[in-house]
C-alpha cells in the first residue's frame, strides 16, 4: 500500500529560547525524546548516508520513487560496538570522504504525527513536522492540520522558495571530512568523539 | 590500513581426509577433545573488488568481513560488522547499491569445535571441496612460533596436514577460476534465491516440531499451535501486504520460486482441458510462466487417447514456456497414488495440487507463489466455489472473476446433527471455520469446531506447499487408494504435526466444476459410502504410534 509523507519545515524563532520553546511544547505534548545525530553524506546521486542516532549506527539509502514526491528508504542498523569497524570497511569500499553534519534533535510525538526540533545543525536551528497517511486524498487536510498545530507555538513554515534556498545553503555549508585520520589507522577524531563521547 | 585491536588469528587450512572411515575417526577425535560442535548451514559470498570482502550468513547473524592475510606468518586480520538477521535483507540491498552487485557463492555446512581460544572448523561441500581450518585467536601482534607449533602439533595428532603458503594460494586461485559470479539481487530486485533460502531457513521458520518414537499424530496435534502471527509480520515486512487478506498483492510483488502443478485425472477429459486452460490464462510474466511445470497423471482412464486430445492444451502451455509432463498409469490406483506419482516426478520447489475438475482464478498462481517465496513451512489452502458448468462454456471471463466462497465449507457451513464428519455435531448451527478461528490461527492444539478440526481444512482440490515437506511426511498415504475422502485430511495432519502452518488463501481461489449428474443422489450416496470406509483408515493412522518417525 502506498504511503504519503506530509512534511513541513521552518526556522525556529530567534526571539524564543530553546528552554522556553521546549517548556511550551512539553505542556501540550507531555514528553519528548532527545538524541544527538551525526550524518555523513556520500555521493549525492545515490543519496547514501551513514547516520549515528539513538546511540547506534544506521546505513541509509534514500531512493526517489518514480513519478512520486515521496521516497523509499533502506536502513540497516549497526550496533555501536561495530561502528568503528564499519567505518573502516566503508573506506575500503571506496567511501573515503563524506559531508559531515551534526546536531541535536528533540522529538515530540502526538497521535500520528511527529514534531522534531533540530538545533546546532549546519543550517541553524529549525523544525520539521511530519505525518504519514495512507491515502492521497488525506494529504490536503493533514497539511492544514499540521500547519494549524505549529502556528499555535509561533512556528512558521518555510515556503517552497525558502526551502529550496535553505537546502542549497545546507549543502554548501557541510564540511567535507575524511573518514580516517591522517595515519589511516584510526577513525576521524571528530566522528569518533561524537560517537563515543559520554552523553 | 586496519584499526588497532581488530581480530587477529593464527590460521592453518587443509583438506579433510577423503576416506569416509578416516573422516568418521576425525569427527570422533574432535568430539573427544572439544565436545559437541556447533553446526550451521552457512552461505558465504566472496567479493573481489577492492579488498577481500565477504558476507557470511549463518543461523545467528550476517557478518560483513574484510580480511587480510599475511603470507608466511599464518596470520589473518579481520574487521567484522555484525548485522542481525532481521536487517540482513536491507543490508544486502545497500551493499548491492554501493556497487558490490555480484559475488562468488559458497553454500555449505559448518561444524565449529571450540575450546581455550582454539577453534577447529570443518566446512563441508563449499565451492572447493571439504576442508578444515584451525585457528587460535591472539592478542595484538604476538603471533609466535609457540602458537604455530601448538597448532601444528595438534594437526599432527589428528593425522592432518595443513597447506603450505603456495598450496593455499593455488587453492584460492582455483576457487575463483571459471566460477560464475552471481548477483545479490535478481532482475526484479528480489534477493538472490540462495540468500533468500538461507534467510528463510534461519529467520522465518519460526515453528519447528519434534516428536518422540511413541507419539501418535493425534498426540502431536493436541500440543501444536497454528498461530502464524510471526509469519504475518515477516510477510508484511517483505511485501508491505497482509499475508491473509481478501485483497490482491500489487503486481510489483513478483516471485521467483518455481512450482509444479500436479493434476490427477480420471475419465473427465473435457474438464481437464478447461483446468489446463485456466493455468495458461494466469496473470503472469513470461519469466514466471517459465518457472512452472504442469504434471498430469492419468489414473488409468478408460479412454487411451487422452494425451492426443490434450495436444492443443499442451501446445498452449508450451508456447508460454510452461513445461508439461504426462504420466499414464495402466490401471486406476486412486487419487492419493496418482498425486504421489506426480509429486515424485516434480522438479520444482513448490507443489500445487489441483483437481482436474477445477478452474483457478487468473491471479491464483501469483498470489500463491508470492507467499511461498517469503515463507517456508506453510500449507496454503485455497477455497472454491462449486458451479454447475456447461462444458461448451468459455472460461476466459470466468477466471477473471474472484470465486464466491460463500458455499465453501470452510467459509460457511450449516452443520446438521446427522452430518457424517470427523467429529459428531452436537450444536446444530451455521458456522464459519475461517471467521471463528481467526483465519485458522486459533485452530491449533487439536481444537474441534463442529465436525471439523484443522487437518480437515486441508483439501487438495487446490492447495500448495513446499515439496520438501510433502516428501518429509511421505506424501499421501496409499491406504486411501481408490477410495474418496480423508486422504487430504491425513496429509494435512502429518504436515501440521511436522511443523507446517495451515493458512487460508483468501485473495483468490478456484471454481469446482460440477455437472448436473453429480447432483443425482446415486453419486452422492456412493461418495458417502467411500467416506465412511476411509474414516476408519484415517482414525487408525492418526492414532498409530510413531507413524511420523517411521516416515522420516
XYZ file of C-alpha atoms in Angstrom:
751
model
C 0.000 0.000 0.000
C 1.423 3.414 -0.965
C 2.149 5.821 1.888
C 2.205 9.589 1.629
C 4.528 11.626 3.792
C 3.481 15.155 4.646
C 6.422 17.176 5.860
C 6.537 20.847 6.890
C 9.774 22.604 7.825
C 10.607 26.034 9.099
C 13.180 28.036 11.070
C 12.955 28.190 14.847
C 12.148 31.647 16.227
C 15.229 33.583 17.316
C 13.303 35.535 19.951
C 12.360 32.383 21.872
C 14.979 30.438 23.827
C 15.344 26.695 23.424
C 14.211 26.182 27.000
C 11.130 28.376 26.617
C 10.056 26.591 23.414
C 10.643 23.145 24.911
C 8.668 24.122 28.025
C 5.832 25.455 25.907
C 5.716 22.324 23.762
C 6.021 19.988 26.734
C 2.877 21.481 28.245
C 0.936 20.459 25.149
C 2.775 17.301 24.100
C 3.937 15.996 27.508
C 7.174 14.179 26.643
C 9.928 14.334 24.102
C 12.901 12.311 23.077
C 16.372 13.838 22.896
C 19.023 12.470 20.638
C 22.269 13.606 19.067
C 22.655 12.988 15.389
C 25.688 12.709 13.159
C 25.229 12.253 9.431
C 27.855 11.547 6.800
C 26.502 12.130 3.295
C 28.107 10.220 0.419
C 27.657 10.618 -3.337
C 24.593 12.679 -3.927
C 23.434 10.699 -6.971
C 22.661 7.773 -4.628
C 21.736 9.799 -1.529
C 23.650 7.371 0.587
C 24.275 8.166 4.241
C 25.811 6.896 7.433
C 23.957 8.153 10.489
C 24.649 7.941 14.178
C 21.407 8.413 16.029
C 19.750 6.943 19.130
C 23.176 5.693 20.165
C 23.526 3.363 17.204
C 24.662 3.472 13.606
C 22.441 3.416 10.543
C 23.403 2.892 6.944
C 20.753 4.646 4.853
C 19.982 4.673 1.154
C 17.225 7.018 0.047
C 15.611 6.407 -3.300
C 13.107 8.673 -5.006
C 10.172 6.661 -6.248
C 9.342 7.118 -9.885
C 6.739 9.816 -10.552
C 6.159 10.346 -6.860
C 7.107 13.024 -4.426
C 7.811 10.625 -1.574
C 10.846 8.390 -1.326
C 11.768 4.944 -0.160
C 14.390 4.418 2.483
C 16.573 1.372 3.078
C 18.045 1.400 6.573
C 20.335 -1.116 8.253
C 21.138 -0.654 11.914
C 24.705 -1.127 13.112
C 25.466 -1.677 16.762
C 27.635 0.944 18.461
C 30.473 -1.513 19.126
C 30.706 -2.299 15.392
C 30.605 1.294 14.116
C 34.349 1.806 14.138
C 34.879 -1.424 12.150
C 32.141 -0.453 9.742
C 33.699 2.951 9.090
C 36.958 1.184 8.179
C 35.017 -1.071 5.856
C 33.342 1.939 4.240
C 36.790 3.351 3.496
C 37.836 0.054 1.881
C 34.626 0.122 -0.127
C 35.749 3.451 -1.563
C 33.837 5.835 0.660
C 36.873 7.674 1.975
C 35.239 11.090 2.421
C 31.817 12.357 3.337
C 29.981 15.562 4.119
C 29.579 15.821 7.857
C 26.562 17.190 9.669
C 25.958 17.034 13.401
C 23.182 18.351 15.568
C 20.717 17.793 18.371
C 17.127 16.653 17.981
C 14.120 16.928 20.240
C 11.279 14.751 19.015
C 7.687 15.122 20.179
C 5.067 12.593 19.153
C 1.332 13.092 19.160
C -1.359 10.943 17.559
C 0.057 10.130 14.139
C 2.477 12.987 13.731
C 5.971 13.785 14.872
C 7.442 17.212 15.586
C 11.205 17.447 15.583
C 13.265 20.452 16.706
C 16.779 20.421 15.310
C 19.483 22.540 16.918
C 23.071 23.370 16.019
C 22.831 21.959 12.517
C 24.880 23.362 9.626
C 21.828 25.377 8.560
C 20.998 26.603 12.023
C 18.032 25.719 14.191
C 14.858 24.517 12.526
C 11.799 22.287 12.977
C 10.182 19.502 10.979
C 6.687 18.205 11.490
C 5.579 15.128 9.613
C 2.786 12.640 9.298
C 2.355 9.604 7.079
C -1.062 8.901 5.593
C -2.389 6.004 3.539
C -4.445 7.940 1.032
C -3.586 10.804 -1.292
C -6.987 12.311 -0.505
C -5.904 12.790 3.095
C -2.899 14.948 2.136
C -4.530 18.449 1.961
C -6.455 18.107 5.230
C -3.380 16.731 7.017
C -1.267 19.623 5.719
C -3.852 22.023 7.067
C -3.991 20.270 10.440
C -0.204 20.262 10.863
C 0.020 23.904 9.764
C -2.564 24.921 12.359
C -0.760 22.929 15.039
C 2.617 24.616 14.617
C 1.072 28.048 14.374
C -0.134 27.920 17.989
C 3.518 27.753 19.088
C 4.583 30.658 16.921
C 6.346 28.392 14.416
C 6.254 29.458 10.788
C 6.780 27.139 7.825
C 9.199 27.882 5.000
C 7.593 28.283 1.611
C 8.949 26.295 -1.365
C 11.387 29.008 -2.465
C 12.716 29.498 1.041
C 13.158 25.782 1.499
C 14.993 25.336 -1.816
C 17.340 28.166 -0.900
C 17.951 26.721 2.592
C 18.651 23.287 1.116
C 21.159 24.792 -1.283
C 22.842 26.599 1.576
C 22.860 23.460 3.688
C 24.808 21.534 1.052
C 27.298 24.371 0.743
C 27.739 24.659 4.468
C 28.501 20.981 5.049
C 32.097 20.181 5.734
C 33.909 17.529 3.707
C 35.828 15.214 6.038
C 37.981 12.116 5.695
C 36.574 9.099 7.480
C 40.003 8.167 8.848
C 42.650 10.343 10.461
C 45.973 11.072 8.761
C 47.610 7.841 9.972
C 44.857 5.812 8.329
C 44.712 3.549 11.382
C 42.032 5.332 13.398
C 38.733 6.906 12.510
C 38.442 10.700 12.226
C 38.708 12.184 15.726
C 35.654 14.442 15.278
C 33.496 11.493 14.246
C 34.964 9.261 16.940
C 34.459 11.742 19.756
C 30.872 12.433 18.694
C 30.010 8.737 18.644
C 31.901 7.581 21.691
C 31.726 10.608 23.977
C 29.642 10.187 27.107
C 26.300 11.935 26.872
C 45.118 0.129 6.992
C 43.447 -1.772 9.798
C 42.107 -0.456 13.069
C 44.012 -1.281 16.200
C 42.562 -4.168 18.110
C 40.927 -5.845 15.107
C 40.665 -9.622 15.168
C 43.934 -11.413 14.561
C 44.220 -15.108 14.176
C 46.825 -17.749 13.573
C 45.246 -19.978 10.951
C 46.017 -23.213 9.111
C 43.904 -24.666 6.325
C 43.840 -28.108 4.727
C 41.635 -30.646 3.005
C 39.734 -33.210 5.028
C 40.507 -36.925 4.659
C 38.875 -38.375 1.574
C 38.030 -41.766 3.092
C 34.762 -41.932 4.956
C 36.270 -44.034 7.715
C 39.083 -41.546 8.301
C 36.580 -38.731 8.363
C 34.490 -40.532 10.971
C 37.619 -41.051 13.085
C 38.408 -37.345 12.811
C 34.922 -36.338 13.996
C 35.253 -38.799 16.854
C 38.643 -37.408 17.953
C 37.405 -33.830 17.713
C 34.349 -34.572 19.848
C 36.574 -36.240 22.440
C 38.769 -33.116 22.624
C 36.280 -30.277 22.177
C 32.866 -31.746 22.957
C 29.948 -31.388 20.585
C 30.315 -28.960 17.668
C 28.092 -26.049 16.788
C 26.535 -26.947 13.422
C 25.083 -24.449 10.982
C 24.412 -24.127 7.302
C 26.440 -21.222 6.037
C 26.326 -19.101 2.927
C 29.465 -17.127 2.148
C 29.569 -14.582 -0.660
C 33.065 -13.538 -1.694
C 33.670 -10.182 -3.347
C 36.804 -9.213 -5.152
C 36.508 -5.542 -5.882
C 38.750 -3.641 -3.512
C 39.928 -5.810 -0.660
C 38.784 -9.283 0.339
C 35.206 -8.576 1.411
C 32.795 -11.324 2.357
C 29.245 -11.680 3.528
C 28.730 -14.671 5.763
C 25.206 -15.720 6.729
C 24.726 -18.312 9.459
C 21.964 -19.247 11.882
C 22.857 -16.340 14.187
C 23.694 -13.353 12.019
C 25.030 -11.842 8.849
C 28.681 -10.885 9.156
C 30.291 -8.415 6.815
C 34.006 -9.174 6.832
C 37.100 -7.536 5.487
C 40.083 -9.894 5.600
C 43.789 -9.729 5.022
C 46.298 -12.495 5.286
C 49.997 -12.077 5.843
C 51.753 -14.724 3.779
C 54.387 -16.747 5.597
C 53.132 -15.692 9.018
C 49.924 -17.736 9.158
C 48.190 -14.652 10.383
C 44.852 -13.227 9.263
C 43.253 -9.998 10.369
C 39.554 -9.397 10.167
C 37.289 -6.423 10.542
C 33.771 -7.593 11.201
C 30.444 -5.790 11.250
C 27.696 -7.944 12.637
C 24.221 -7.408 11.214
C 21.204 -9.095 12.853
C 19.322 -11.475 10.532
C 16.238 -9.255 10.509
C 18.364 -6.464 8.981
C 20.158 -8.795 6.557
C 17.955 -8.222 3.522
C 18.248 -4.444 3.739
C 21.984 -4.654 4.263
C 22.417 -6.802 1.159
C 20.372 -4.322 -0.860
C 22.569 -1.494 0.401
C 25.780 -3.350 -0.417
C 24.448 -4.022 -3.896
C 23.587 -0.319 -4.305
C 27.146 0.517 -3.253
C 28.367 -1.309 -6.326
C 29.023 -4.751 -4.867
C 26.447 -6.326 -7.110
C 27.962 -9.744 -7.727
C 29.928 -12.291 -5.735
C 31.048 -15.869 -5.656
C 28.652 -18.003 -3.625
C 29.648 -20.882 -1.418
C 26.951 -22.788 0.441
C 27.921 -25.475 2.898
C 27.623 -26.848 6.388
C 29.989 -25.594 9.038
C 30.989 -27.573 12.140
C 32.730 -25.490 14.796
C 34.609 -27.114 17.665
C 35.979 -24.601 20.196
C 37.980 -24.707 23.396
C 40.542 -22.386 25.017
C 40.744 -19.843 22.169
C 41.373 -22.643 19.661
C 38.688 -23.300 17.074
C 38.645 -26.224 14.713
C 36.235 -25.594 11.864
C 35.091 -28.049 9.242
C 33.353 -26.826 6.117
C 31.569 -29.463 4.072
C 30.618 -29.008 0.419
C 31.745 -25.454 -0.174
C 32.914 -24.405 -3.619
C 36.315 -26.031 -3.439
C 35.738 -29.225 -1.515
C 35.591 -30.211 2.141
C 38.304 -28.608 4.189
C 39.300 -27.740 7.725
C 40.548 -24.606 9.359
C 42.261 -24.427 12.712
C 42.804 -21.101 14.379
C 43.850 -19.529 17.611
C 42.702 -16.027 18.426
C 45.643 -13.969 19.634
C 46.028 -10.527 21.155
C 47.903 -7.738 19.367
C 50.877 -8.744 17.247
C 52.280 -11.512 19.414
C 51.995 -14.335 16.919
C 54.869 -16.529 17.908
C 56.476 -19.766 16.898
C 54.813 -21.222 20.004
C 51.340 -20.599 18.607
C 52.405 -22.062 15.291
C 53.833 -25.198 16.880
C 50.763 -25.639 19.135
C 48.531 -25.667 16.079
C 50.886 -27.811 14.001
C 51.218 -30.406 16.751
C 47.503 -30.537 17.198
C 47.050 -31.177 13.480
C 49.705 -33.889 13.629
C 47.814 -35.641 16.423
C 44.733 -35.623 14.242
C 46.720 -37.018 11.321
C 46.111 -33.891 9.231
C 48.468 -31.782 7.193
C 47.996 -28.056 6.620
C 48.510 -26.355 3.291
C 51.729 -24.544 2.607
C 51.547 -20.881 1.569
C 51.878 -21.939 -2.041
C 49.149 -24.552 -1.759
C 46.888 -22.017 -0.112
C 47.410 -19.508 -2.921
C 46.884 -22.228 -5.539
C 43.605 -23.366 -3.964
C 42.302 -19.816 -3.753
C 43.201 -19.276 -7.391
C 41.415 -22.487 -8.367
C 38.308 -21.451 -6.496
C 37.996 -18.250 -8.460
C 38.931 -19.676 -11.822
C 35.998 -20.087 -14.236
C 33.454 -19.574 -11.469
C 30.310 -17.686 -12.232
C 29.768 -14.591 -10.139
C 26.136 -14.354 -9.153
C 24.188 -11.165 -8.452
C 22.887 -10.305 -4.994
C 19.568 -9.213 -6.480
C 17.794 -10.687 -9.481
C 16.326 -8.731 -12.387
C 13.185 -7.962 -10.403
C 15.317 -6.728 -7.470
C 14.388 -9.747 -5.381
C 17.071 -11.283 -3.208
C 19.105 -13.984 -4.889
C 17.371 -17.285 -4.228
C 20.347 -18.720 -2.293
C 20.323 -15.758 0.091
C 16.574 -15.837 0.442
C 16.558 -19.566 1.164
C 19.065 -19.356 3.994
C 17.356 -16.308 5.500
C 14.032 -18.087 5.384
C 15.642 -21.150 6.955
C 17.064 -19.199 9.864
C 14.740 -16.273 10.313
C 11.298 -17.176 9.214
C 10.946 -20.885 10.001
C 9.614 -19.893 13.354
C 7.959 -23.169 14.187
C 9.722 -26.452 14.489
C 8.324 -29.632 15.875
C 9.894 -32.627 17.469
C 8.234 -35.894 18.123
C 9.155 -38.956 20.014
C 9.156 -42.531 18.813
C 5.927 -43.350 20.601
C 3.807 -40.318 19.869
C 0.819 -40.572 17.560
C -0.083 -37.748 15.176
C -3.183 -37.171 17.280
C -0.955 -36.601 20.352
C 1.239 -34.151 18.447
C -1.734 -32.199 17.079
C -3.052 -31.693 20.600
C 0.108 -29.802 21.573
C 0.715 -27.946 18.289
C -0.253 -24.338 17.672
C -1.265 -22.869 14.328
C -0.668 -19.268 15.376
C 1.178 -17.862 12.382
C 1.390 -14.263 13.668
C 5.192 -14.190 13.283
C 4.856 -15.244 9.661
C 2.365 -12.432 9.103
C 4.874 -9.938 10.464
C 7.652 -11.325 8.287
C 5.433 -11.223 5.189
C 4.322 -7.669 5.903
C 7.946 -6.700 6.329
C 8.860 -8.222 2.961
C 5.884 -7.131 0.876
C 4.027 -4.394 2.777
C 0.979 -6.618 2.352
C -1.188 -8.673 4.685
C -0.478 -12.387 4.464
C -4.091 -13.478 4.808
C -6.284 -10.905 3.178
C -9.028 -10.720 0.589
C -7.037 -8.164 -1.415
C -4.661 -8.997 -4.209
C -1.000 -8.121 -3.787
C 0.247 -5.392 -6.105
C 1.680 -6.799 -9.270
C 5.094 -5.381 -8.390
C 5.457 -8.078 -5.756
C 6.884 -10.596 -8.139
C 8.136 -14.063 -7.265
C 10.976 -16.231 -8.381
C 10.122 -19.597 -6.871
C 9.306 -22.425 -9.229
C 6.221 -24.601 -8.969
C 4.999 -27.981 -10.174
C 1.245 -28.171 -10.643
C 0.028 -31.718 -10.196
C -3.327 -32.758 -11.609
C -4.570 -36.318 -11.135
C -7.139 -37.174 -13.755
C -9.622 -39.976 -14.308
C -12.191 -40.060 -17.085
C -13.091 -36.379 -17.278
C -11.067 -35.080 -20.191
C -13.265 -32.057 -21.076
C -12.889 -30.685 -17.537
C -9.153 -31.369 -17.549
C -8.797 -29.328 -20.754
C -10.574 -26.417 -19.046
C -8.397 -26.818 -15.966
C -5.222 -26.598 -18.049
C -6.661 -23.656 -19.944
C -7.115 -21.806 -16.648
C -3.373 -22.266 -15.986
C -2.437 -20.779 -19.339
C -4.739 -17.807 -18.592
C -2.821 -16.894 -15.428
C -1.794 -13.316 -14.881
C 1.966 -13.949 -15.066
C 5.024 -12.570 -16.782
C 6.787 -14.721 -19.421
C 9.614 -15.445 -16.933
C 7.120 -16.536 -14.318
C 5.360 -18.870 -16.767
C 8.739 -20.440 -17.469
C 9.122 -21.300 -13.798
C 6.041 -23.547 -13.938
C 5.643 -27.205 -14.709
C 2.317 -28.992 -15.165
C 2.174 -32.712 -14.440
C -0.988 -34.558 -15.430
C -1.282 -38.073 -14.042
C -3.828 -40.189 -15.911
C -5.080 -42.558 -13.256
C -5.946 -45.370 -15.654
C -8.740 -43.639 -17.575
C -10.887 -45.780 -19.870
C -10.025 -43.661 -22.864
C -6.487 -44.183 -24.118
C -6.358 -41.197 -26.435
C -6.293 -38.514 -23.742
C -2.707 -37.478 -24.450
C -3.590 -36.823 -28.102
C -6.749 -34.934 -27.237
C -4.677 -32.820 -24.872
C -2.220 -31.847 -27.600
C -3.764 -28.433 -28.124
C -3.689 -27.642 -24.395
C -0.101 -28.854 -24.113
C 0.990 -26.692 -27.065
C -0.714 -23.715 -25.480
C 1.204 -24.229 -22.245
C 4.465 -24.899 -24.070
C 4.086 -21.724 -26.103
C 4.121 -19.824 -22.802
C 7.205 -21.662 -21.641
C 5.399 -23.941 -19.161
C 6.906 -27.428 -19.058
C 4.488 -30.317 -19.303
C 4.656 -33.948 -18.226
C 2.013 -36.561 -18.880
C 2.134 -39.759 -16.828
C -0.215 -42.595 -17.674
C -0.979 -45.377 -15.212
C -2.109 -48.660 -16.676
C -4.824 -49.131 -14.071
C -6.767 -46.930 -11.713
C -4.961 -46.606 -8.365
C -6.790 -43.666 -6.847
C -6.018 -40.014 -6.359
C -3.563 -40.399 -3.493
C -1.365 -42.720 -5.530
C -1.631 -40.528 -8.652
C -0.705 -37.393 -6.736
C 2.288 -39.117 -5.144
C 3.444 -40.245 -8.552
C 3.116 -36.690 -9.873
C 4.980 -35.285 -6.870
C 7.814 -37.762 -7.306
C 8.215 -36.571 -10.909
C 8.060 -32.900 -9.881
C 11.265 -30.935 -10.247
C 10.219 -27.657 -8.665
C 10.278 -26.215 -5.169
C 6.550 -25.705 -4.603
C 3.826 -28.254 -5.285
C 0.361 -27.055 -6.238
C -2.273 -29.781 -6.244
C -5.344 -29.173 -8.359
C -8.223 -31.463 -9.153
C -8.934 -31.898 -12.842
C -12.462 -30.535 -12.403
C -11.092 -27.249 -11.065
C -10.506 -23.876 -12.668
C -8.200 -21.435 -10.966
C -8.802 -17.699 -10.962
C -6.227 -15.844 -13.043
C -4.283 -14.492 -10.032
C -4.109 -17.851 -8.295
C -0.508 -18.838 -9.125
C 0.914 -15.370 -8.498
C -0.849 -14.995 -5.143
C 0.213 -18.492 -4.134
C 3.868 -18.259 -5.100
C 4.479 -14.791 -3.657
C 3.597 -16.296 -0.279
C 5.775 -19.359 -0.764
C 8.615 -17.111 -1.865
C 8.827 -15.453 1.514
C 7.585 -18.160 3.833
C 8.827 -21.664 4.198
C 6.646 -24.003 6.198
C 3.143 -23.074 5.098
C 0.309 -25.100 3.647
C -1.737 -22.652 1.625
C -5.313 -23.777 1.406
C -7.353 -22.409 -1.488
C -11.112 -22.022 -1.258
C -13.573 -22.849 -4.009
C -16.948 -22.098 -5.471
C -18.973 -25.007 -6.833
C -20.559 -24.150 -10.154
C -22.747 -26.162 -12.444
C -20.796 -25.987 -15.630
C -21.722 -26.354 -19.228
C -18.722 -27.848 -20.955
C -19.143 -25.637 -24.010
C -18.847 -22.529 -21.871
C -15.816 -20.311 -22.464
C -13.836 -19.835 -19.269
C -11.877 -16.684 -20.186
C -14.340 -14.367 -18.424
C -14.988 -16.708 -15.524
C -11.337 -16.969 -14.434
C -11.055 -13.174 -14.314
C -13.661 -13.126 -11.577
C -12.912 -13.971 -7.980
C -14.918 -17.029 -6.883
C -17.599 -16.542 -4.282
C -16.550 -18.550 -1.234
C -19.976 -18.486 0.396
C -20.556 -22.153 -0.362
C -17.085 -23.376 0.589
C -17.480 -25.431 3.776
C -14.553 -23.615 5.448
C -16.146 -20.252 4.820
C -19.732 -21.046 5.665
C -21.327 -24.304 6.590
C -24.608 -25.201 8.203
C -23.766 -28.221 10.335
C -26.653 -30.574 10.936
C -26.699 -33.220 13.624
C -26.773 -36.089 11.142
C -23.654 -34.821 9.346
C -21.095 -37.582 8.804
C -17.933 -35.767 9.725
C -14.776 -36.483 11.635
C -16.482 -35.463 14.876
C -20.147 -35.690 15.886
C -22.115 -32.448 15.607
C -23.669 -31.533 18.938
C -24.554 -27.940 18.219
C -26.606 -27.603 15.024
C -25.822 -24.188 13.560
C -24.268 -22.132 10.769
C -20.532 -21.897 11.316
C -17.537 -20.295 9.655
C -14.274 -22.050 10.441
C -12.283 -19.143 8.993
C -14.029 -16.451 10.978
C -14.428 -18.352 14.231
C -10.765 -19.374 14.398
C -9.223 -16.025 13.426
C -8.355 -17.374 9.984
C -7.160 -20.711 11.422
C -4.738 -19.046 13.859
C -6.810 -20.291 16.795
C -7.453 -23.682 15.244
C -4.371 -25.357 16.732
C -3.956 -27.601 19.772
C -6.431 -30.170 18.415
C -9.382 -27.763 18.595
C -12.634 -29.120 17.189
C -15.303 -26.934 15.637
C -18.497 -28.798 14.741
C -17.416 -31.819 12.689
C -14.022 -30.295 11.808
C -10.522 -29.814 13.122
C -7.544 -28.081 11.494
C -6.443 -31.029 9.283
C -9.961 -31.040 7.762
C -9.226 -27.586 6.336
C -6.592 -29.098 4.044
C -8.436 -30.070 0.897
C -6.309 -30.966 -2.080
C -8.788 -29.655 -4.605
C -6.459 -26.649 -4.626
C -3.640 -26.494 -2.136
C 0.066 -25.713 -2.201
C 3.144 -26.420 -0.102
C 6.886 -26.886 -0.366
C 7.901 -30.202 -1.925
C 10.450 -30.883 0.815
C 7.702 -31.017 3.444
C 5.483 -33.200 1.250
C 8.424 -35.599 0.863
C 9.216 -35.408 4.576
C 5.827 -36.875 5.542
C 5.941 -39.450 2.769
C 3.249 -37.740 0.654
C -0.305 -39.077 0.618
C -0.790 -42.317 2.449
C -1.666 -45.056 -0.023
C -4.047 -46.788 2.367
C -6.606 -44.355 0.989
C -6.072 -45.565 -2.544
C -9.005 -45.665 -4.918
C -11.379 -44.563 -2.203
C -12.570 -40.978 -1.957
C -12.096 -38.864 1.181
C -9.779 -38.196 4.151
C -6.551 -38.762 2.230
C -6.028 -34.993 2.153
C -7.122 -34.603 5.798
C -4.468 -37.113 6.791
C -1.838 -35.320 4.705
C -2.867 -32.096 6.488
C -2.494 -33.769 9.901
C 1.003 -35.030 9.026
C 2.072 -31.613 7.729
C 0.806 -29.791 10.837
C 2.498 -32.338 13.084
C 5.822 -31.799 11.318
C 5.815 -28.038 11.807
C 3.779 -26.542 8.972
C 1.201 -23.804 9.427
C -2.141 -24.052 7.635
C -3.263 -20.736 6.123
C -6.303 -19.899 4.026
C -5.678 -18.158 0.712
C -8.423 -15.553 0.599
C -7.344 -13.196 -2.175
C -8.029 -15.692 -4.942
C -9.466 -19.173 -5.344
C -10.884 -21.822 -7.605
C -14.088 -22.961 -9.275
C -15.104 -26.548 -8.758
C -16.936 -27.674 -11.876
C -19.989 -29.751 -11.151
C -22.166 -31.456 -13.738
C -25.907 -31.836 -13.392
C -25.371 -35.579 -12.951
C -23.303 -35.063 -9.820
C -26.413 -33.748 -8.166
C -28.088 -37.074 -8.593
C -28.455 -38.853 -5.307
C -26.781 -42.064 -6.542
C -23.425 -40.355 -6.943
C -23.753 -38.691 -3.564
C -24.608 -41.974 -1.865
C -21.538 -43.637 -3.422
C -19.286 -40.826 -2.138
C -20.815 -41.071 1.325
C -20.082 -44.761 1.483
C -16.454 -44.189 0.440
C -16.141 -41.511 3.058
C -17.259 -43.854 5.820
C -14.735 -46.521 4.801
C -11.888 -44.027 4.741
C -12.929 -42.597 8.094
C -11.799 -45.852 9.722
C -8.478 -45.795 7.864
C -7.940 -42.218 8.995
C -8.703 -42.990 12.653
C -6.290 -45.909 12.550
C -3.419 -43.912 11.035
C -3.867 -40.820 13.177
C -3.640 -42.861 16.372
C -0.786 -45.083 15.230
C 2.230 -44.519 17.473
C 5.500 -43.478 15.840
C 3.956 -43.008 12.379
C 5.930 -39.854 11.579
C 9.178 -41.209 12.946
C 8.780 -44.054 10.511
C 8.141 -41.665 7.591
C 11.243 -39.620 8.387
